[in-house]
Short mmCIF file of C-alpha atoms in Angstrom, two decimals:
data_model
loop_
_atom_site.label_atom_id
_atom_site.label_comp_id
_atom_site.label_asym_id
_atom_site.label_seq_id
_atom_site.Cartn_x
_atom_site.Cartn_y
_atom_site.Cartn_z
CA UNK A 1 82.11 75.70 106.02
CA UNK A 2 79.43 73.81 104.43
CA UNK A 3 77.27 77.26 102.69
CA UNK A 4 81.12 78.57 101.52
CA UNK A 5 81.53 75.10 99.87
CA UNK A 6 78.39 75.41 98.41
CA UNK A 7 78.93 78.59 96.99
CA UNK A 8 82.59 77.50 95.76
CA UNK A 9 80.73 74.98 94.21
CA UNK A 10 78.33 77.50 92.29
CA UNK A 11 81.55 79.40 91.15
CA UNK A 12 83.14 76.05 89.57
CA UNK A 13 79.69 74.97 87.52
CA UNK A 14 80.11 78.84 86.44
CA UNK A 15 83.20 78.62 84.96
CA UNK A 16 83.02 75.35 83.79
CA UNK A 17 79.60 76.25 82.09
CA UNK A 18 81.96 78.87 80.46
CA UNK A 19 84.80 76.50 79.15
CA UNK A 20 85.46 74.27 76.44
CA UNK A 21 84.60 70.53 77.62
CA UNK A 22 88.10 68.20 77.51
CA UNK A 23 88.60 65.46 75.31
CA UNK A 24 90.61 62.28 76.72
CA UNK A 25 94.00 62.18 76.58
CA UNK A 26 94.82 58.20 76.56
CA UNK A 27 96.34 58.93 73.23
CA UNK A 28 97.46 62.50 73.27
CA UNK A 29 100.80 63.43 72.53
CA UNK A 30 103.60 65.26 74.28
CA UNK A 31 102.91 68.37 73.08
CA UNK A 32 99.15 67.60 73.02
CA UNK A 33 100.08 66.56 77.30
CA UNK A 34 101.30 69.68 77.84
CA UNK A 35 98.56 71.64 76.10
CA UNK A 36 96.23 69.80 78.51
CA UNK A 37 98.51 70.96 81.35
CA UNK A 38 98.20 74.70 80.24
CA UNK A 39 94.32 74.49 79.69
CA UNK A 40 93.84 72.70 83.39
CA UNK A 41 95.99 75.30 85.02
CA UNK A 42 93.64 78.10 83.40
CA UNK A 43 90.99 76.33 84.63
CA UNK A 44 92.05 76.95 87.82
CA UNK A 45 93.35 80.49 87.47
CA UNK A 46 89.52 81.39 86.19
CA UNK A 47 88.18 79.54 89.21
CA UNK A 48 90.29 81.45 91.37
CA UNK A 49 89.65 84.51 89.71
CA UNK A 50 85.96 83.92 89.76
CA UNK A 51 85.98 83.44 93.68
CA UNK A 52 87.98 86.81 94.07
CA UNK A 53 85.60 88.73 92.40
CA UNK A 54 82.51 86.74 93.78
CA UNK A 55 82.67 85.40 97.05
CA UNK A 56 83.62 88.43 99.49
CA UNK A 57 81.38 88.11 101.87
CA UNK A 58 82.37 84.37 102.31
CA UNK A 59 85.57 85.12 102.36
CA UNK A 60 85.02 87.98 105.19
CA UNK A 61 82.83 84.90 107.11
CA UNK A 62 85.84 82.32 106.90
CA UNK A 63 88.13 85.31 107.55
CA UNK A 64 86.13 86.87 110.86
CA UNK A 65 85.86 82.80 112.10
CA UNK A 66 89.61 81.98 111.89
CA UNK A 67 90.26 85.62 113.93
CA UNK A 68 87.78 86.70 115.71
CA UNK A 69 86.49 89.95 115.83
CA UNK A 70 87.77 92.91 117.79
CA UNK A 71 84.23 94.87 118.57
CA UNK A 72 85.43 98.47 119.02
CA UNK A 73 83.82 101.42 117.30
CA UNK A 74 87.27 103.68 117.59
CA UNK A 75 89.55 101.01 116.10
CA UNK A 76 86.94 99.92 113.66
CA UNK A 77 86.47 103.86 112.42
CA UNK A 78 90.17 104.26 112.58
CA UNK A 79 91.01 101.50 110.17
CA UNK A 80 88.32 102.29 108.04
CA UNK A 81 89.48 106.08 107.32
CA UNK A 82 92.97 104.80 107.02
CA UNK A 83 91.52 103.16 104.21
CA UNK A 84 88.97 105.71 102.72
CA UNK A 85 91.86 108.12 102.84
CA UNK A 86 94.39 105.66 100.78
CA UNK A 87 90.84 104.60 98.21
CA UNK A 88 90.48 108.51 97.67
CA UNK A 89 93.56 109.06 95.40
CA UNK A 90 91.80 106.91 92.67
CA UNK A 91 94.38 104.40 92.79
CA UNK A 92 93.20 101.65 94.30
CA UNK A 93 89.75 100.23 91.97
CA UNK A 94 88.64 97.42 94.13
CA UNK A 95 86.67 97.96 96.94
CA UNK A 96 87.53 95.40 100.48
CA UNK A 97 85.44 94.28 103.49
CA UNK A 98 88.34 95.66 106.81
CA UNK A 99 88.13 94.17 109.90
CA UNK A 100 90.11 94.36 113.00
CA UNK A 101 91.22 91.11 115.12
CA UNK A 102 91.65 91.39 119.17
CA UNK A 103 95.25 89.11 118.01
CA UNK A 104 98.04 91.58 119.85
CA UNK A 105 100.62 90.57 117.37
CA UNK A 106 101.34 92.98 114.75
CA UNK A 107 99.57 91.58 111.78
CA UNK A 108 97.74 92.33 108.77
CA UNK A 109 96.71 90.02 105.61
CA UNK A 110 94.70 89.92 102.81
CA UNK A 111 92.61 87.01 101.74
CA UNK A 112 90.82 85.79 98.61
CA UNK A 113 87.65 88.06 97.47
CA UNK A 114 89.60 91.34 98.88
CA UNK A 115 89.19 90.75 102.39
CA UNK A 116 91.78 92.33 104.70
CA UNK A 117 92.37 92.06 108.50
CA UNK A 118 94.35 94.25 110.28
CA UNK A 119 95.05 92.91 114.65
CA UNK A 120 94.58 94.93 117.23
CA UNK A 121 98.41 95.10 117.95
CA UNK A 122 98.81 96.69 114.40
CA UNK A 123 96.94 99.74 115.65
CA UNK A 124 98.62 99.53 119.21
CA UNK A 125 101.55 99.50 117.66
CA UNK A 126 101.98 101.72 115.11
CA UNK A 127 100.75 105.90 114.66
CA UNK A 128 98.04 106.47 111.43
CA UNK A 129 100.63 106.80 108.83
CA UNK A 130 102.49 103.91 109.75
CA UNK A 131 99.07 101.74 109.64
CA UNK A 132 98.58 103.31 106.60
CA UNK A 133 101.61 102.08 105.32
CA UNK A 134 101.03 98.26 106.44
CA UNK A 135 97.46 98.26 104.81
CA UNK A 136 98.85 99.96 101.62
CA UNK A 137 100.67 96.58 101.49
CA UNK A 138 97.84 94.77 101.61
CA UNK A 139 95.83 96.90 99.10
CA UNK A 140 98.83 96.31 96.75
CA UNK A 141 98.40 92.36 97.34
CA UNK A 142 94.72 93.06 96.73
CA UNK A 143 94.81 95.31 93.60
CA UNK A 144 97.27 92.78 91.69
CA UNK A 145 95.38 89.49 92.57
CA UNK A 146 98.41 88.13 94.80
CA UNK A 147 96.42 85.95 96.68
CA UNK A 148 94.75 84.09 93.26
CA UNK A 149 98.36 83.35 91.83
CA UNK A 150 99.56 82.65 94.85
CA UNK A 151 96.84 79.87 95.83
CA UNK A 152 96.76 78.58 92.28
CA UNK A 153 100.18 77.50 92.89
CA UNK A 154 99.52 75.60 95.80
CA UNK A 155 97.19 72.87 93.56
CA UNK A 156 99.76 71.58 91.56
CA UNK A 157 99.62 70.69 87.75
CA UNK A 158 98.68 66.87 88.72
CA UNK A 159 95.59 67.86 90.92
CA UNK A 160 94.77 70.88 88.30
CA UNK A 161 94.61 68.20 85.68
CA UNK A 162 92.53 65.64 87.38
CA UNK A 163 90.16 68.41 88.75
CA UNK A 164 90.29 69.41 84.77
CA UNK A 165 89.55 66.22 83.79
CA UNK A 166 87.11 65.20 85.86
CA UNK A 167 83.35 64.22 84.64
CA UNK A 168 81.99 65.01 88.32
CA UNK A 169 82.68 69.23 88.70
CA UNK A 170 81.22 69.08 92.30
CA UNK A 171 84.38 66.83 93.40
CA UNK A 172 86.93 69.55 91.59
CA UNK A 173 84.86 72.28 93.69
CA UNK A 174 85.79 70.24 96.90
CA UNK A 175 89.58 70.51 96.63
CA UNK A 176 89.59 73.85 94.96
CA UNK A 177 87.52 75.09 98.18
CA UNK A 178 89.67 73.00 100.47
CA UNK A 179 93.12 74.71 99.09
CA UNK A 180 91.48 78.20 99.01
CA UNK A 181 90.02 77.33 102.72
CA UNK A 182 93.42 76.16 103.82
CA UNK A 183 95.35 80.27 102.34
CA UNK A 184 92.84 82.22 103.92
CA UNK A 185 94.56 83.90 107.03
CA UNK A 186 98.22 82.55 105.92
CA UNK A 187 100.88 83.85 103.41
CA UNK A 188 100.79 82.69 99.59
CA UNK A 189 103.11 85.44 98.08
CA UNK A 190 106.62 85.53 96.43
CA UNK A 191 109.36 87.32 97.85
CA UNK A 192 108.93 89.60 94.41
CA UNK A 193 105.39 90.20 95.21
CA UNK A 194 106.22 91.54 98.54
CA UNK A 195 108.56 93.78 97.09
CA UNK A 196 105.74 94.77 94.50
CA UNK A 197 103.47 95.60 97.30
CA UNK A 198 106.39 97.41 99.43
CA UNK A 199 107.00 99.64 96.10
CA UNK A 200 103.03 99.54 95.55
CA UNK A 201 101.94 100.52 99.10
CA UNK A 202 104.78 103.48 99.31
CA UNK A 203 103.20 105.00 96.28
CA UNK A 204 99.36 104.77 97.85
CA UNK A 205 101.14 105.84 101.09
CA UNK A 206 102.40 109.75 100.20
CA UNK A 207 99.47 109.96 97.23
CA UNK A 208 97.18 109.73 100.27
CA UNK A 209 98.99 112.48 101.66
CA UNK A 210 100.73 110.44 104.51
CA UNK A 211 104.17 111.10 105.80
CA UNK A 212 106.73 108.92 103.26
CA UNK A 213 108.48 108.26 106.21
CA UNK A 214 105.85 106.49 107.63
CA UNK A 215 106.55 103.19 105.61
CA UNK A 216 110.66 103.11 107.16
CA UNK A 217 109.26 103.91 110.49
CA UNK A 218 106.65 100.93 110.20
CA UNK A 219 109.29 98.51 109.49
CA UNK A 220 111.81 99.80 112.42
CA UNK A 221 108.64 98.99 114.83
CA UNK A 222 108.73 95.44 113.28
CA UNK A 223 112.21 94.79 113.35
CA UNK A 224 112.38 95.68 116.93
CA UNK A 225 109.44 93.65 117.78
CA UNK A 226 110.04 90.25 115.76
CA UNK A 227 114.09 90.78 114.50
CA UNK A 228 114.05 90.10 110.99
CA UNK A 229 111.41 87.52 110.89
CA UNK A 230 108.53 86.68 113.04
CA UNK A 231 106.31 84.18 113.93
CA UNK A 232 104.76 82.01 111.45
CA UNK A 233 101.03 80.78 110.71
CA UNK A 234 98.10 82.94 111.05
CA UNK A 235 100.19 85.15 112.90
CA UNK A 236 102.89 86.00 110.62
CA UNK A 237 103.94 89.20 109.75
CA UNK A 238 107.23 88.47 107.94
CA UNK A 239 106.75 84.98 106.97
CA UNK A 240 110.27 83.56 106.56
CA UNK A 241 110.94 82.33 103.29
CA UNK A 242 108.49 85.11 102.10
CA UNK A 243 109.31 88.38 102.78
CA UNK A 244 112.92 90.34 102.33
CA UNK A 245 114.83 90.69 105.19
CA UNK A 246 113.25 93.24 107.71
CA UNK A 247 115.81 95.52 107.46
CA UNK A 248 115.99 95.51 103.55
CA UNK A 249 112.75 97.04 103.70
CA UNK A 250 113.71 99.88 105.94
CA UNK A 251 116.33 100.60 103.76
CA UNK A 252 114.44 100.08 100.74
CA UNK A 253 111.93 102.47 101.94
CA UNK A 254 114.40 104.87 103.28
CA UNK A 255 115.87 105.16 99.43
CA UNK A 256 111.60 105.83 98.36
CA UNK A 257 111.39 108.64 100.50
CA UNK A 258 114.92 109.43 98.93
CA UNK A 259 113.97 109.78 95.54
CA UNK A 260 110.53 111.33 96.61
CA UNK A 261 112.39 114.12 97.96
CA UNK A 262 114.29 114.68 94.72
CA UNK A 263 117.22 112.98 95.75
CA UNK A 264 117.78 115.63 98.85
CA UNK A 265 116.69 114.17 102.19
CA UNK A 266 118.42 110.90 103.51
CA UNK A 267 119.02 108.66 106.52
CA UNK A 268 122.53 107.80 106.88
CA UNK A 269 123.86 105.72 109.70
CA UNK A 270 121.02 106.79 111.85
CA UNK A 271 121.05 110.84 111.32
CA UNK A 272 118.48 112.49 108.57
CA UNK A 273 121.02 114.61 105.70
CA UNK A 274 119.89 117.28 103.60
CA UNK A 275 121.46 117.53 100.54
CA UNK A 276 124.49 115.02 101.74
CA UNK A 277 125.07 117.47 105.25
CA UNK A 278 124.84 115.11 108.25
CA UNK A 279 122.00 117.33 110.19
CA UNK A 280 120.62 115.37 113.56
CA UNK A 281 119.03 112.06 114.83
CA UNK A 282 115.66 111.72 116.47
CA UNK A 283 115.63 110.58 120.36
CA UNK A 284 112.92 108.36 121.89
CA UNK A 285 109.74 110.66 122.87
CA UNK A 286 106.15 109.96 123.42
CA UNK A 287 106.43 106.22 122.71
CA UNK A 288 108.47 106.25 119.47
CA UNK A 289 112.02 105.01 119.33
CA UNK A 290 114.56 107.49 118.23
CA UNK A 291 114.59 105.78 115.00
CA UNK A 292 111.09 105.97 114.12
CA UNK A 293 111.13 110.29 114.96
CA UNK A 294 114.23 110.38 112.48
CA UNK A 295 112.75 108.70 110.06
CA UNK A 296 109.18 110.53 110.34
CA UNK A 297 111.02 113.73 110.69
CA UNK A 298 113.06 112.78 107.58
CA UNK A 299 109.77 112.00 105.82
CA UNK A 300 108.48 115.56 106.63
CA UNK A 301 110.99 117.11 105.31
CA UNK A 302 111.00 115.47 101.74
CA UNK A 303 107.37 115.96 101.72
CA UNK A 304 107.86 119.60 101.91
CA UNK A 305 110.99 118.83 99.10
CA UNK A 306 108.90 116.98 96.88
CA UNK A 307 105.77 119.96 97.60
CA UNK A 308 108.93 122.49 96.74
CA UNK A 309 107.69 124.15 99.87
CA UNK A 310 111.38 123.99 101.87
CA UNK A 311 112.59 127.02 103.47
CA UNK A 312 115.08 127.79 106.14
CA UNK A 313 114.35 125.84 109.59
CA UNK A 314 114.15 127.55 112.42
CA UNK A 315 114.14 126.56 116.21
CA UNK A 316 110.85 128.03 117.49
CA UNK A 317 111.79 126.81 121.32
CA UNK A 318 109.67 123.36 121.21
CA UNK A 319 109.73 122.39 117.52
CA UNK A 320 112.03 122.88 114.47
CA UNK A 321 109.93 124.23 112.06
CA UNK A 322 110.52 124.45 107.81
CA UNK A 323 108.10 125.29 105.23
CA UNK A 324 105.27 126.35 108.17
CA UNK A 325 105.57 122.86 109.19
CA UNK A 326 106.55 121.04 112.47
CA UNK A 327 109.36 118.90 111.59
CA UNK A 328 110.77 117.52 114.85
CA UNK A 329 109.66 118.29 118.55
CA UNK A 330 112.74 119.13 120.61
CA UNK A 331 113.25 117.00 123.61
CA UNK A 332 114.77 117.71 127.04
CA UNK A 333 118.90 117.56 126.29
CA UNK A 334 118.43 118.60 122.97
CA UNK A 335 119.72 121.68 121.28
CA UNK A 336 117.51 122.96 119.32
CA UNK A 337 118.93 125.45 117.70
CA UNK A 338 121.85 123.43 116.62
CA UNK A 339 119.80 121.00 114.99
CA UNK A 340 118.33 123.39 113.17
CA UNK A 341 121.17 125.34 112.18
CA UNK A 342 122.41 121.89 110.97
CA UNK A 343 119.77 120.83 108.48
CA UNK A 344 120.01 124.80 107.53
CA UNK A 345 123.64 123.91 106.34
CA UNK A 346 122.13 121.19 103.93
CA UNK A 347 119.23 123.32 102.94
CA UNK A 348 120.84 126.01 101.70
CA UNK A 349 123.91 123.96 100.55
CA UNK A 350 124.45 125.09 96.74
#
């Protein structure tokens, strides 16, 4: 802890270096007061900022002590083209040190200086564009400097203008490192910045190419695990307080993939519709709930919507197939043909 205080420290006398020196305020006005408030809570912004852009490899230290490290070269190469695959639409400009944890809880968080960690029970849990999905999140967090707002307001303006004010810049450097120390594994965001990332993270998710019904499917798995909130401290996934309602987020990301598809593919009471036609819902297979295949299934099909690649289904005698694409594997005690024949109602619905 000592070397990332240290370089904290080297960060502060940076940006202090950089900014105007304060004057006393024994005699300053109100409005004067308040000016100092504004200029002290800047201060603290650029420090902030400064250690996001300049201390990853601290960050990734602090991170990799508080978790642990989950030595595996498949999960290691699996998160890491998850994430290659979501940098390659040129939408996300950073680049971030990605790590897995041996943790079993589903979990994933991004720290200061673009550091993300992704637990073992993440990738246990969830299929590649579901993963995706949860690290889009992140990204999102990462890409619009979440984690500096959000640990700026955890000094408060009183500390912010004593740290401001202060003739000794080593002594600020202490308590900014200390806060920043204290955020690294645990949640700092707004309930609106989880819905920014949750909007954020859909749009990486199907520019990548992934299923868009990926991101309802990821929060089904959660809400079945944890209910609609989970536990809290470095294992939280849904910190209470912080993030919408589980089940908000499913539905939010069920109307996404909605509007992706050009308004045409839905879920509705737990069966996909095409073009408002109630067609079938998905039955557990393969270790997915049923819930999860209708909403991946959905997800295909407004891919191929969105692609303007739909066709007729058909019932091939394993799969229902549209557009030269798998969209659901038939299970034993389904009829296939029906369910076909049933989305082919919506489909060509005029």
């Amino acid at each position: 802890m000592k070397r990332w205080k240290k370089a904290a420290a080297a960060v502060l006398l940076a940006c202090a270096a950089a900014s105007a020196a304060p004057v006393p305020v024994a005699a300053a006005s109100a409005v004067q007061k308040l000016l100092y408030g504004a200029a002290a809570m800047l201060y603290v912004s650029k420090y902030y900022s400064a250690l996001d852009d300049g201390a990853q490899l601290q960050f990734l230290g602090e991170c990799q002590q508080q978790t642990g490290v989950y030595e595996d070269a498949a999960a290691d190469a699996r998160v890491q083209g998850i994430y290659q695959q979501l940098k390659s639409t040129g939408e996300i400009k950073r680049d971030y040190e990605i790590y897995v944890a041996p943790d079993e809880e589903i979990n994933a968080f991004m720290s200061l200086g673009g550091v993300m960690c992704v637990n073992k029970g993440a990738l246990d849990s969830f299929d590649d564009g579901e993963l995706a999905y949860v690290m889009a999140h992140e990204l999102a967090h990462g890409e619009e400097r979440h984690s500096v707002s959000g640990v700026k307001k955890r000094v408060g303006l009183t500390t912010a203008l004593n740290i401001y004010l202060s003739d000794d810049p080593t002594i600020g450097s202490v308590l900014l490192a200390n806060i920043a120390g204290n955020y690294v594994s645990n949640a700092v965001f707004t309930k609106d910045q989880e819905k920014e990332a949750d909007d954020i993270g859909f749009d990486y998710l199907v520019k990548a190419g992934y299923n868009p019904g990926a991101a309802a499917a990821s929060m089904a798995v959660l809400r079945d695990r944890y209910g609609e909130s989970s536990p809290t401290g470095i294992k939280a996934v849904l910190a209470p307080g912080n993030h919408p309602a589980t089940t908000d987020r499913v539905n939010k990301n069920i109307k996404r993939m909605y509007e992706y598809s050009g308004d045409h593919v839905n879920v509705k009471d737990g069966y996909i519709t095409v073009n408002g036609k109630k067609a079938f819902q998905g039955v557990a297979l393969a270790g997915y709930t049923g819930e999860e295949r209708t909403y991946l299934a959905a997800g295909r099909l407004a891919k191929l919507y969105h692609d303007g690649q739909v066709t007729e289904a058909a019932y091939d005698g394993s799969d229902i197939v549209c557009g030269g694409t798998s969209i659901y594997t038939v299970s034993a005690g389904e009829d296939g043909a029906a369910m076909a024949a049933a989305l082919n109602a919506g489909i060509t619905k005029k």
